[in-house]
Each structure stands twice: as C-alpha cells, then as structure tokens.
Short mmCIF file of C-alpha atoms and ligand atoms in Angstrom, two decimals:
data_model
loop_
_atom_site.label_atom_id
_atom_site.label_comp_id
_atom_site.label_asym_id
_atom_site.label_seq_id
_atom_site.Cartn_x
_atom_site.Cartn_y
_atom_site.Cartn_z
CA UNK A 23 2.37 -8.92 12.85
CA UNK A 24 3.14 -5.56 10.66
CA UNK A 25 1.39 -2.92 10.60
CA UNK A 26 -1.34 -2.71 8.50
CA UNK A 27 -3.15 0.20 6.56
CA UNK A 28 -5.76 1.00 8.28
CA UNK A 29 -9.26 -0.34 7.37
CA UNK A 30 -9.38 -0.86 3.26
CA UNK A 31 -7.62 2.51 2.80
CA UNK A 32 -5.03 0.36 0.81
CA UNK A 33 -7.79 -1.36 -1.30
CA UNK A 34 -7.87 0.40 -4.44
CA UNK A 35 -8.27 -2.16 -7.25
CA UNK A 36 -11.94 -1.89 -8.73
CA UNK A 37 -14.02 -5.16 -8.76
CA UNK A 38 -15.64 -6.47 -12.50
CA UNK A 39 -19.82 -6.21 -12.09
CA UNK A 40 -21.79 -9.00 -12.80
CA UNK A 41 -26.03 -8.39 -13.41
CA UNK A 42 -27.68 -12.26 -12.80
CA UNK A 43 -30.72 -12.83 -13.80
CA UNK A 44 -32.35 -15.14 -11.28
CA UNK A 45 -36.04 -15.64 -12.14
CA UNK A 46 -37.83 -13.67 -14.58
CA UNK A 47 -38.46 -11.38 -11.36
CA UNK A 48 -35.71 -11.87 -9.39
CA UNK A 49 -32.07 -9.98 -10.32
CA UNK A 50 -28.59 -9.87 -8.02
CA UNK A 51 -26.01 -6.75 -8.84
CA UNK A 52 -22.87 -8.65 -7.75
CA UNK A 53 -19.22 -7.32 -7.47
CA UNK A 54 -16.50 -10.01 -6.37
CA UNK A 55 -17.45 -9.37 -2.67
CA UNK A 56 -17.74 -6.04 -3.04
CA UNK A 57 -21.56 -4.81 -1.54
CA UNK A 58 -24.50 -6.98 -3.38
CA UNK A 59 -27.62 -4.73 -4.38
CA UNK A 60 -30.71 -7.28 -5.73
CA UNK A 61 -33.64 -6.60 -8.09
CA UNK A 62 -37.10 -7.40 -7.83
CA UNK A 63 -39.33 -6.71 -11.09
CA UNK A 64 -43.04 -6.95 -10.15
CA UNK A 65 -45.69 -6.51 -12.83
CA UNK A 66 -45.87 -3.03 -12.09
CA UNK A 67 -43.18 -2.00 -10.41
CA UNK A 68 -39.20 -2.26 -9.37
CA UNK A 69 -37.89 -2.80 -6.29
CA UNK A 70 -34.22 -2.14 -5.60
CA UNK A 71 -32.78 -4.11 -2.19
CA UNK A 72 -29.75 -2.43 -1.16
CA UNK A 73 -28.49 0.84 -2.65
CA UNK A 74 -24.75 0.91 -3.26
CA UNK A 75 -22.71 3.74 -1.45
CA UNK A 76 -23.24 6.58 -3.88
CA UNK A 77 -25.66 7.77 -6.40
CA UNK A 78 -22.88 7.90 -9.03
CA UNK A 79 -22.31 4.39 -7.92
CA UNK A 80 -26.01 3.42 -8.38
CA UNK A 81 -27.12 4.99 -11.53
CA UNK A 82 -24.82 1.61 -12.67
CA UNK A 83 -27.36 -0.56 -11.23
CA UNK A 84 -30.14 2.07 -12.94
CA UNK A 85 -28.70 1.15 -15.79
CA UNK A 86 -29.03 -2.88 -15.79
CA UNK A 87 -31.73 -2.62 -14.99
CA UNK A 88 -32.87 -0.73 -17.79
CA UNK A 89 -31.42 -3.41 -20.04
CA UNK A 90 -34.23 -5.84 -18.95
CA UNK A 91 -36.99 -3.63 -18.03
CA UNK A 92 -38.38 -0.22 -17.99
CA UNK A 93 -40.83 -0.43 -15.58
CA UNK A 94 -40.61 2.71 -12.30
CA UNK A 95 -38.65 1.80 -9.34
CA UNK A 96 -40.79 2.13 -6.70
CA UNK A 97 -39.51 0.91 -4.07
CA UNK A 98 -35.83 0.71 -2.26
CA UNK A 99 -35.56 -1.69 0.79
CA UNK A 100 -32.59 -0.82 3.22
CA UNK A 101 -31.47 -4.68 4.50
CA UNK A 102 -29.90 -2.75 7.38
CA UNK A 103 -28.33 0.76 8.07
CA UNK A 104 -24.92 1.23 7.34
CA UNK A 105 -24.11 3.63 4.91
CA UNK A 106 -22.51 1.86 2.03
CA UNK A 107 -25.62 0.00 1.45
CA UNK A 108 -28.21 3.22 1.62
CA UNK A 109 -26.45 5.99 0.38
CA UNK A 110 -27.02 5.83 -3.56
CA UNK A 111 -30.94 5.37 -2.67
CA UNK A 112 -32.00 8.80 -4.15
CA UNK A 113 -30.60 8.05 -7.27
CA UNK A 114 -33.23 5.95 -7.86
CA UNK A 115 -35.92 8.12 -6.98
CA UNK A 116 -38.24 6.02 -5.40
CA UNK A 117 -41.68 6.27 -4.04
CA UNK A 118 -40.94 4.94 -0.99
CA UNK A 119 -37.57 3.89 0.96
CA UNK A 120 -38.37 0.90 3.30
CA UNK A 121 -36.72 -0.34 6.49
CA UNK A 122 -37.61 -2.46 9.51
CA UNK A 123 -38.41 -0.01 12.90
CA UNK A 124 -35.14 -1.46 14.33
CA UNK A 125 -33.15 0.25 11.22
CA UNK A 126 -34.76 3.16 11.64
CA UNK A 127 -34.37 3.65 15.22
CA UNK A 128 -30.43 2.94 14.57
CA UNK A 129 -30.11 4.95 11.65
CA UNK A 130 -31.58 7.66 14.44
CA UNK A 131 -29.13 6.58 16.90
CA UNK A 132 -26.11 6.52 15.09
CA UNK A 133 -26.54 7.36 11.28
CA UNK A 134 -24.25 10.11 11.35
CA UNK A 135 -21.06 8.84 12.67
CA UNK A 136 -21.71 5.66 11.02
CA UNK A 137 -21.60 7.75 7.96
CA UNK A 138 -18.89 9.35 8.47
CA UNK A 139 -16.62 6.25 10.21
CA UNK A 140 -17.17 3.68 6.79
CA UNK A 141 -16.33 6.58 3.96
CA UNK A 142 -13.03 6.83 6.24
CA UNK A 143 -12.70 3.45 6.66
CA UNK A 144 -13.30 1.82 2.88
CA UNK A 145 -12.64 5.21 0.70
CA UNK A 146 -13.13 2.74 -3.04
CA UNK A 147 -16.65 1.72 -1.72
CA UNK A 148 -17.68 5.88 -1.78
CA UNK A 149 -16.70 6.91 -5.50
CA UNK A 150 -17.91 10.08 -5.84
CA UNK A 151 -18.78 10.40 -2.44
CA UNK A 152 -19.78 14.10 -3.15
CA UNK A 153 -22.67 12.95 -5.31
CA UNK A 154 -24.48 11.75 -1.57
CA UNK A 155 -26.90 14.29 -0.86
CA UNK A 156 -26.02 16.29 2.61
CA UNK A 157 -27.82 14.27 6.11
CA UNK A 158 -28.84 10.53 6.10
CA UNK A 159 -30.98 8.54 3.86
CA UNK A 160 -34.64 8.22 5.43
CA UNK A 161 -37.21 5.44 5.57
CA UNK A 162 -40.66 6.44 4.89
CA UNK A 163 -42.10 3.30 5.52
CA UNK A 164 -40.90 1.23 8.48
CA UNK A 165 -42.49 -2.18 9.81
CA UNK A 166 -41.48 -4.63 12.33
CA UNK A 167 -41.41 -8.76 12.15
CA UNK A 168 -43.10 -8.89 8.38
CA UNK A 169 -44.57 -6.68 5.61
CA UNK A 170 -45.76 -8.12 2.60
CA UNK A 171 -45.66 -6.22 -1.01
CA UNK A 172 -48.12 -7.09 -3.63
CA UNK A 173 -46.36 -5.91 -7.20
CA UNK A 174 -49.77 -7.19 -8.89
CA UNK A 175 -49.72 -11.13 -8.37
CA UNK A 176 -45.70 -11.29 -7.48
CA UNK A 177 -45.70 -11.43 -2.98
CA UNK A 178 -42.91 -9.95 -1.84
CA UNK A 179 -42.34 -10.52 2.04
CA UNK A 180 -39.49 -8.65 4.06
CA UNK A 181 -38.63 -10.32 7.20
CA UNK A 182 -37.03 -9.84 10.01
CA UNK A 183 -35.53 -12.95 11.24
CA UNK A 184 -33.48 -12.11 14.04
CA UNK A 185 -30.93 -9.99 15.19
CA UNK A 186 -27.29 -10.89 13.09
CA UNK A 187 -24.98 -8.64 11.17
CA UNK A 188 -27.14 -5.77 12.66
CA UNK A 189 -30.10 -5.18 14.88
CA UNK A 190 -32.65 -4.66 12.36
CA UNK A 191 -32.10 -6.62 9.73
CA UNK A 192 -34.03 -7.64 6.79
CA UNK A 193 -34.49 -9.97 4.85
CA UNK A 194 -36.47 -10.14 1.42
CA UNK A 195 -38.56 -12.80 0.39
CA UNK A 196 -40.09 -14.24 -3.43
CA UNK A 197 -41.70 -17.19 -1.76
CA UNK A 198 -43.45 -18.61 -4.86
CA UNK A 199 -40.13 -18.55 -6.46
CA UNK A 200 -38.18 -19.42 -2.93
CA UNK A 201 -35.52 -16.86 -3.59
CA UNK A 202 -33.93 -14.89 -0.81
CA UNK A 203 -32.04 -11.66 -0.92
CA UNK A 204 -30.05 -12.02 2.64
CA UNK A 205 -28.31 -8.53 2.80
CA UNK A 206 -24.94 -9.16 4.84
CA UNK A 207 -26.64 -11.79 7.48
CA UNK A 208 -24.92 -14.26 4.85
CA UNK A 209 -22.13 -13.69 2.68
CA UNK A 210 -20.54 -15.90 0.35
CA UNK A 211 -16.38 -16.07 -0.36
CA UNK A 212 -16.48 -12.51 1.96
CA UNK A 213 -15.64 -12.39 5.52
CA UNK A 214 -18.73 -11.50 7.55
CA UNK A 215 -18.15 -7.49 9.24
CA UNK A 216 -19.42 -8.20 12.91
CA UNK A 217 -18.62 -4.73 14.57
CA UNK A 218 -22.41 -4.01 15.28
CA UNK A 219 -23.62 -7.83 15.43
CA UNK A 220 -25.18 -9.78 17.87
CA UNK A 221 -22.88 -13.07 17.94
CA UNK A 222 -25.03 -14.48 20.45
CA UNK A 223 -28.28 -14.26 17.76
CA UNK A 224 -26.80 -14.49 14.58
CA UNK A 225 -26.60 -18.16 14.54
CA UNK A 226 -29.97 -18.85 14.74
CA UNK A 227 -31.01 -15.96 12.36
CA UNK A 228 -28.95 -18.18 9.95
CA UNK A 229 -30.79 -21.17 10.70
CA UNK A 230 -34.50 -19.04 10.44
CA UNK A 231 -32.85 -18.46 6.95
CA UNK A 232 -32.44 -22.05 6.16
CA UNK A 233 -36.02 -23.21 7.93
CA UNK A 234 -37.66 -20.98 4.37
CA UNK A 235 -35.51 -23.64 2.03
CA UNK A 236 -34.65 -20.46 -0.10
CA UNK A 237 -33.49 -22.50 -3.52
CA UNK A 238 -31.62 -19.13 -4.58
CA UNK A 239 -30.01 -16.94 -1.95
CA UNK A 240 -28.13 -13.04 -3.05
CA UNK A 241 -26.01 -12.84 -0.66
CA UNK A 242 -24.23 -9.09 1.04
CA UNK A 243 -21.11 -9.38 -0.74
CA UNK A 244 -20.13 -12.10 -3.18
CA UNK A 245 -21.84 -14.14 -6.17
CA UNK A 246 -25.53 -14.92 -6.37
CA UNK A 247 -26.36 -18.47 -5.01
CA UNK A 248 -28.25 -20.27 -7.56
CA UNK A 249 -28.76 -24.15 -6.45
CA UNK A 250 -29.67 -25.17 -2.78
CA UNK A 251 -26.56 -26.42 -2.71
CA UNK A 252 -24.61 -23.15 -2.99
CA UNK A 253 -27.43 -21.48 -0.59
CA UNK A 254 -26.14 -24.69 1.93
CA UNK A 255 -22.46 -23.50 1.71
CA UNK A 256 -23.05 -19.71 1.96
CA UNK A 257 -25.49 -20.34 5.03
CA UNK A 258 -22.84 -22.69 6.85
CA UNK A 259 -19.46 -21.19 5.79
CA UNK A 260 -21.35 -17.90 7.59
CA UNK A 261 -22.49 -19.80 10.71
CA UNK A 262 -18.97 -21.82 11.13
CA UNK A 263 -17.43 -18.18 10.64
CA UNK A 264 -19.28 -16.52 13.42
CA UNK A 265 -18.89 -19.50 15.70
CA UNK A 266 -15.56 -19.93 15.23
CA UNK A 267 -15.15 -16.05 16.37
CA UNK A 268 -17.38 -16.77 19.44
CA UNK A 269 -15.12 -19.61 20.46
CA UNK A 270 -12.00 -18.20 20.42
CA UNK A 271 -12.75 -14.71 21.68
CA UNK A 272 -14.38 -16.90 24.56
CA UNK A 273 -11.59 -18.53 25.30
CA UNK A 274 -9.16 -16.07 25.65
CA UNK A 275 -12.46 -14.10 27.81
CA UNK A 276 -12.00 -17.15 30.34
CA UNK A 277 -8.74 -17.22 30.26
CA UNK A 278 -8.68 -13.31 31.29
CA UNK A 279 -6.29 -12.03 28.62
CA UNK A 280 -7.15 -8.41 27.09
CA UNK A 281 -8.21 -7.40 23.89
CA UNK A 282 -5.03 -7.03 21.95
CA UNK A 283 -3.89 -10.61 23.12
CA UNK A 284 -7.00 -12.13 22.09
CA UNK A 285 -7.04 -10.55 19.22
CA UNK A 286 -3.74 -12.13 18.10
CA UNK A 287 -5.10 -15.47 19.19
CA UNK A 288 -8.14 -14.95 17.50
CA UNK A 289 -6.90 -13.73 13.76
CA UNK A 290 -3.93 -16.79 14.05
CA UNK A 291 -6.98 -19.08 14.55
CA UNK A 292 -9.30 -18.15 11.93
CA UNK A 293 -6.65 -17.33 9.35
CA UNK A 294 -6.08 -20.00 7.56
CA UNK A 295 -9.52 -21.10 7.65
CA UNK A 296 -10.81 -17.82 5.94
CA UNK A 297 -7.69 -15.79 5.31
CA UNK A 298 -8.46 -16.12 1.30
CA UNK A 299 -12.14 -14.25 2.04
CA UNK A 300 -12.76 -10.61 0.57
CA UNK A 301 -11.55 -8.54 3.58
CA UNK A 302 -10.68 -10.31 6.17
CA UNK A 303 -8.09 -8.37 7.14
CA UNK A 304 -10.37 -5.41 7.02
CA UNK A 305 -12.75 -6.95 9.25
CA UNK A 306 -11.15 -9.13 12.16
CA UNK A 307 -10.11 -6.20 13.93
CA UNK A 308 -13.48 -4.44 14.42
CA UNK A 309 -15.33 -8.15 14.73
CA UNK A 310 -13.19 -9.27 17.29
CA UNK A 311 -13.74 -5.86 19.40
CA UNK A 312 -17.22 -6.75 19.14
CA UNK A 313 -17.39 -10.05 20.18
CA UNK A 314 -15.26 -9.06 23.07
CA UNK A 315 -17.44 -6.36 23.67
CA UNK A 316 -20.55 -9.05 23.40
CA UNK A 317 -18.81 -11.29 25.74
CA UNK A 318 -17.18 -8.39 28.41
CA UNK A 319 -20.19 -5.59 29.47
CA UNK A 320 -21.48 -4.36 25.85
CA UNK A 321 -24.28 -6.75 25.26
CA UNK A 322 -25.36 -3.83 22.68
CA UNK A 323 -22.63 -2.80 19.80
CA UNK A 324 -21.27 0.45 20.92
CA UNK A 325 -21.16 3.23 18.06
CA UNK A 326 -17.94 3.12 16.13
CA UNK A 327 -16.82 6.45 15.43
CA UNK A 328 -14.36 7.71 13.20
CA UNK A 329 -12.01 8.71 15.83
CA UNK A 330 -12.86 5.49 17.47
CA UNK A 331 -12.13 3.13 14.74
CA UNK A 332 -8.71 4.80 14.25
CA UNK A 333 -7.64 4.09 18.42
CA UNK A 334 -9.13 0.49 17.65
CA UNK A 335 -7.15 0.07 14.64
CA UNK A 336 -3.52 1.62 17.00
CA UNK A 337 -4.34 -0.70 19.80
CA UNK A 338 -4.60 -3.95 17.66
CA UNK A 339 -2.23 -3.51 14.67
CA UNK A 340 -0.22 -0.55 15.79
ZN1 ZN B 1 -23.47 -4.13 6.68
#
C-alpha cells in the first residue's frame, strides 16, 4: 500500500449542489456525498436539520431556501455532534438549536478537539473556516428518546433510535408524509465514518429506521432517497457496510493479529465491495481503529484528537 495523504487533505475538487424538493414541506440540500443538510417548512416556521461546516457555507442553504419560501427559521436540529454538521448553525439565526441530551453531553465531552481534529482532517468541508464564531455551537433545547414539534398542523418528531454513527443520534421524522431525514446513521453511495460508532448498535438502529417504513429517506451524505425502494438500498448497503467491518475486524481480533495487520486485511476485504463510495479511503482507517477499539477494551469511542488522528494515520498508512 502507498502512502496516502492524510485524511481528505488531498480532496480539493468542489462537489455541484442539488436543492430537492421532497413534499411541499419536506426539502434535502445534497452535495455528491459531501454532508446532507434537510429542510422542513411548517406553516409557520423553518426548520433547518444539519448545518453545514461554516456560516459562509450555510448562507448557500439560506439562500434555497429563500427560493421557495420566506417564512423565519426557527429552528436548527443537530443529528449528532461533529463539527462539520453544526458549525454554520448561527448563520441561520435561529430561535432555538436542538439536540438529543446524549449530543449535548458529547459535545461537552469532546466538542473542542473534535473541532479542531475534522477542520485538520477534511480542510474543503471548512471554507471559510474563519467565518465560525470562536467556542462550540450550543443546544438550547435538548430531549432524550422523542420530542415532537408542532409547526401549526405539520408533526415533526425527532427520535432517537439507537446508538449508530454516534451516541446521540437523531433522527427527524414527517410521519404524515413518512419522510425521514437520517443524518449519517445512513448514507447513500458514501462510505459510512465509524470512528465514534457503536458497531455493536448500529445495526439495529438501522432496522428501528426501517420498522417507520419512511417512503423518502435524506440521507448524511449522498442524494435524497425518493421511492421505498431507494430508502431499501441506502438502509441495507449501510447495514451490509457496517457488518462487513464487524466481521473482518473480528476475525483478525480472534485470530490475535494487531491493528495495522487487520487493518490491511480489513480495507483488502471491503475494497472492492465499496472502494467506488465517497471517501472510503478517508474513512477505513479511523473506522477500523474503532471497531478494533469496540471489539479490544474501548466499548466507548475514545476522543480522536488532532494529534491523535495524525499517529493513527503513521501507524496504518505510514
Ligand atoms: Zn458525523
């Protein structure tokens, strides 16, 4: 194997935007597999799921939206905490920023270095990464297992499902129009980033997912799902993904070989199953860590630091 630049420092090609119009409530902000950020017009009121990295970044989505309505953005819902998904959120100046408990508490935990370890890591995702505001995006309304939003007669339930891509994620809900905005528990022609997930959970989180019969799924990265059959195939190609990791990580656990050696067993296997996926090369190396991690003594994801991703990086492609 050659080396590698690390992370998606070599990724520098921009992505073409695409605004789909879903429902006449529902909206996804797509970028061939770059992050996802959906829409949800109420009849009173915006809500934005998912920010983008930057507020530069965002006032892109500000403006779609404006194209179709000009109704306030109240609300921004953060699927989960990592930093190129909540850092444009005051752009959009919202009355309230909402999160599941489990968010916040990480964003507590490890907001910071998290911060700082994906703007090293993915350095295209962060244009103008000076227009972030200084410290860490804040809830100021957290909830845990369901809250339901009223925006006048359109229900609007954010779920947590189970633990997955993160600890706390969330999913969003239009149940009269059974459309689902997944965040990165499911993502569709993108390679799923595992280095805080819970391999052992996500599985099942997917199949929660499914048990709703969403007929329109947005997924984290990659284009809007708009039959049931699409939803299927972004669902499944995301399970087989993660239990194809789980396997062969496992296998090389049992059979006592070390990180870097399962690691090269790993990628060899899942290559050219998913080699053609939006990052993948970004992302085996940190989601096989974790799943070795999961499967070793870290039944928790340990915080990935900037100075930690870079020894990660030298031990497994150096
Ligand atoms: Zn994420």
């Amino acid at each position: 194997m050659s080396t590698k630049a690390f992370a998606s420092q070599a990724d520098l090609q921009d992505k073409q935007v695409s605004f789909t119009r879903l429902s006449e409530h529902a909206y996804a902000y797509t970028a061939e597999g770059d992050p996802n950020t959906g829409v949800i017009i109420g009849d009173n009121a915006v809500m934005v799921i998912d920010t983008q990295a930057t507020p530069v970044m965002a006032q892109d989505v500000i403006r779609r939206i404006r194209e179709v309505t000009d109704k306030p953005i109240k609300y921004v819902v953060l699927s989960h905490y990592h930093a190129v998904r909540v850092l444009g959120a005051s752009a959009y100046q919202p009355e309230h920023i909402i999160a599941s408990q489990d968010t916040y508490d990480l964003i507590v935990e490890r907001g910071e270095q998290d911060k700082a370890s994906e703007i090293g890591r993915f350095p295209r995702l962060f244009r103008a990464v000076e227009s972030v505001p200084p410290g860490l995006t804040w809830p100021t309304i957290t909830f845990t297992g369901k809250m339901t939003l009223w925006l006048g007669k359109l229900e609007v339930q954010l779920l947590q499902l189970g633990r997955g891509h993160t600890k706390g994620d969330t999913v969003a809900w239009l149940p009269q129009e059974k459309i689902l905005f997944s965040g990165d528990l499911v993502e569709f022609d993108a390679t799923p980033y595992a280095g805080d997930a819970y391999f052992r959970d996500w599985p099942q989180t997917l199949d929660n997912i499914a048990a709703l019969k969403p007929e329109k799924l947005v997924p984290g990265r990659g284009a809007a799902l708009i039959t049931p059959e699409q939803v299927q195939q972004g669902l499944a190609g995301t399970k087989a993904f993660i239990e194809d990791m789980r396997a062969a990580v496992e296998a090389g656990v049992r059979a006592g070989k070390d990180l870097r050696a399962v690691y090269q067993e790993t990628y060899a296997r899942l290559q050219p199953k998913y080699g053609r996926w939006v990052i993948f090369d970004h992302c085996m190396p940190f989601d096989v860590t974790r799943c070795y991690d999961e499967l070793t003594q870290y039944p928790d994801p340990r915080i990935w630091t900037a100075e930690r991703d870079r020894q990660m990086w030298e031990t497994l492609e150096g």
